[in-house]
Coordinates of C-alpha atoms in Angstrom, one line a residue:
M84 CA -12.2 -14.7 -24.4
E85 CA -8.4 -14.3 -23.8
D86 CA -7.0 -11.8 -21.3
T87 CA -5.1 -9.1 -23.1
V88 CA -1.9 -8.1 -21.5
M89 CA -1.1 -4.4 -22.1
E90 CA 2.4 -3.4 -22.8
K91 CA 4.3 -0.7 -21.0
I92 CA 5.5 2.1 -23.2
N93 CA 8.4 4.2 -22.0
D94 CA 8.0 7.2 -24.2
L95 CA 10.4 9.3 -22.1
K96 CA 13.6 7.2 -22.7
G97 CA 16.6 9.4 -22.3
N98 CA 14.6 12.1 -20.7
K99 CA 16.0 13.2 -17.3
G100 CA 13.2 15.1 -15.6
K101 CA 13.4 16.2 -11.9
Y102 CA 12.2 12.9 -10.5
H103 CA 13.0 10.6 -13.4
K104 CA 14.9 7.9 -11.5
E105 CA 12.4 7.7 -8.7
A106 CA 9.4 7.7 -11.0
L107 CA 10.8 5.1 -13.4
R108 CA 11.7 2.8 -10.4
A109 CA 8.1 3.2 -9.0
W110 CA 6.6 2.6 -12.5
H111 CA 8.6 -0.6 -13.0
N112 CA 7.8 -1.8 -9.4
I113 CA 4.1 -1.3 -9.8
H114 CA 4.0 -3.2 -13.1
H115 CA 6.2 -5.9 -11.7
R116 CA 4.0 -6.4 -8.6
V117 CA 0.8 -6.6 -10.6
L118 CA 2.2 -9.0 -13.1
N119 CA 4.3 -11.3 -10.8
C120 CA 3.0 -11.2 -7.2
P121 CA 0.3 -13.7 -6.3
S122 CA -1.2 -11.3 -3.7
Y123 CA -1.8 -8.8 -6.5
T124 CA -4.0 -11.2 -8.6
N125 CA -7.0 -8.8 -8.4
V126 CA -5.0 -5.6 -8.7
L127 CA -5.1 -3.6 -12.0
I128 CA -3.2 -0.7 -13.5
C129 CA -5.2 2.0 -15.3
E130 CA -4.7 2.1 -19.0
E131 CA -3.1 5.6 -19.0
W132 CA -0.3 4.4 -16.6
Y133 CA 0.9 1.9 -19.1
T134 CA 2.4 5.0 -20.8
Y135 CA 5.3 6.2 -18.7
S136 CA 4.8 9.9 -19.5
N137 CA 1.3 9.8 -18.0
F138 CA 2.6 8.1 -14.8
Y139 CA 5.6 10.5 -14.7
K140 CA 3.3 13.6 -14.8
W141 CA 1.2 12.3 -11.9
F142 CA 4.3 11.2 -10.0
S143 CA 6.0 14.6 -10.5
N144 CA 2.9 16.5 -9.2
N145 CA 2.4 14.3 -6.1
Y146 CA 5.8 12.9 -5.1
V147 CA 7.0 13.1 -1.5
A148 CA 10.5 11.9 -1.0
G149 CA 10.7 8.8 1.1
W150 CA 7.0 8.1 1.0
D151 CA 5.2 5.1 -0.7
I152 CA 2.6 5.1 -3.4
D153 CA -0.6 3.7 -1.9
K154 CA -3.7 2.5 -3.8
D155 CA -5.5 0.9 -0.8
I156 CA -6.4 3.9 1.5
K157 CA -8.9 5.2 -1.0
G158 CA -10.3 1.7 -1.3
G159 CA -9.0 0.9 -4.7
N160 CA -7.7 -2.3 -6.3
E161 CA -6.3 -0.2 -9.2
Y162 CA -3.2 1.8 -9.6
S163 CA -4.6 5.1 -11.0
P164 CA -4.5 8.8 -10.4
S165 CA -7.8 8.7 -8.7
N166 CA -6.9 5.9 -6.3
C167 CA -3.2 6.6 -5.5
L168 CA -1.5 8.9 -3.2
F169 CA 1.9 9.2 -1.4
V170 CA 2.0 8.2 2.3
P171 CA 4.7 7.5 4.8
K172 CA 5.7 3.8 4.9
E173 CA 4.3 3.5 8.5
V174 CA 0.9 4.6 7.3
N175 CA 1.0 2.4 4.2
L176 CA 1.7 -0.7 6.3
L177 CA -1.5 -0.2 8.2
F178 CA -3.5 -0.4 5.0
R179 CA -1.8 -3.1 3.1
N180 CA -3.8 -6.2 2.2
V181 CA -2.0 -9.3 3.5
D182 CA -2.9 -12.8 2.7
T183 CA -3.1 -14.5 6.1
R184 CA -4.7 -17.6 7.4
Y185 CA -6.6 -15.6 10.1
D186 CA -7.8 -12.0 10.2
K187 CA -5.4 -9.1 9.8
G188 CA -3.3 -8.6 12.9
V189 CA -3.9 -12.2 14.1
V190 CA -1.6 -15.2 14.4
R191 CA -2.0 -18.4 16.2
N192 CA 0.2 -19.2 19.2
G193 CA 0.3 -22.1 21.6
E194 CA -2.4 -20.5 23.8
G195 CA -4.9 -19.2 21.3
F196 CA -4.9 -16.3 18.9
Q197 CA -2.4 -13.5 19.3
A198 CA -3.2 -9.9 18.3
Q199 CA -0.2 -8.0 17.0
I200 CA 0.7 -4.8 15.2
T201 CA 3.9 -3.5 13.6
I202 CA 4.9 -0.1 14.8
D203 CA 8.3 1.5 13.9
R204 CA 9.3 -1.8 12.2
K205 CA 8.8 -3.7 15.5
N206 CA 6.1 -6.3 16.0
E207 CA 4.2 -5.4 19.1
K208 CA 2.2 -8.2 20.8
L209 CA -1.2 -7.0 22.0
G210 CA -2.3 -10.1 23.9
T211 CA -3.6 -13.6 23.4
Y212 CA -7.3 -14.3 23.0
Q213 CA -9.6 -17.3 22.8
T214 CA -11.1 -16.4 19.4
I215 CA -9.9 -14.9 16.1
E216 CA -12.6 -12.3 16.5
Q217 CA -11.4 -11.1 19.9
A218 CA -7.8 -10.9 18.7
H219 CA -8.8 -9.0 15.5
A220 CA -10.9 -6.6 17.6
A221 CA -7.8 -5.9 19.8
Y222 CA -5.7 -5.3 16.6
E223 CA -8.4 -2.9 15.2
V224 CA -8.3 -0.9 18.5
A225 CA -4.5 -0.6 18.3
R226 CA -4.6 0.2 14.6
T227 CA -7.2 3.0 15.2
E228 CA -5.0 4.5 17.9
R229 CA -1.9 4.3 15.7
L230 CA -3.7 6.0 12.9
K231 CA -4.8 8.8 15.2
K232 CA -1.2 9.4 16.3
L233 CA 0.0 9.3 12.7
S234 CA -2.7 11.8 11.6
L235 CA -1.3 14.2 14.2
Q236 CA 2.3 13.5 13.0
Y237 CA 1.3 14.0 9.4
P238 CA -1.5 16.7 9.4
S239 CA -1.7 16.7 5.6
L240 CA -3.1 13.1 5.8
S241 CA -5.6 13.8 8.6
N242 CA -8.6 13.9 6.3
I243 CA -7.5 10.7 4.6
I244 CA -6.5 8.4 7.4

């Protein structure tokens, strides 16, 4: 059985709604990532979001300027109205799925396994551990603390993060 590639349909060409530029850019970016990025191999886009007007309606009702569309927080591997929400970039980064050789938040250094977390675009080293599991546990503690702080900073997200 062949995989069928759905085609995007921009049924709002020439339309200049309130968030048209932002929504169109996000719509194109989502489709580009799913079609072209190796780390998105198992990610889908719901059928209704192949039609721009459907995506635009969701986008217009949920858009927060400067925030990212996230599909991971609600546990989805599909871009869809039920899985997606807008979150600040710093929250989004804590939920992204990254292909790494080791567990999330862990890199190897000359002494063992280093735990690290990115906060305010800066990589913070959390210590070096003998095992991947120990380093990952340190990362998870730091991540949990960071999410607590962010939920205070963004009260509208406190029930989500």
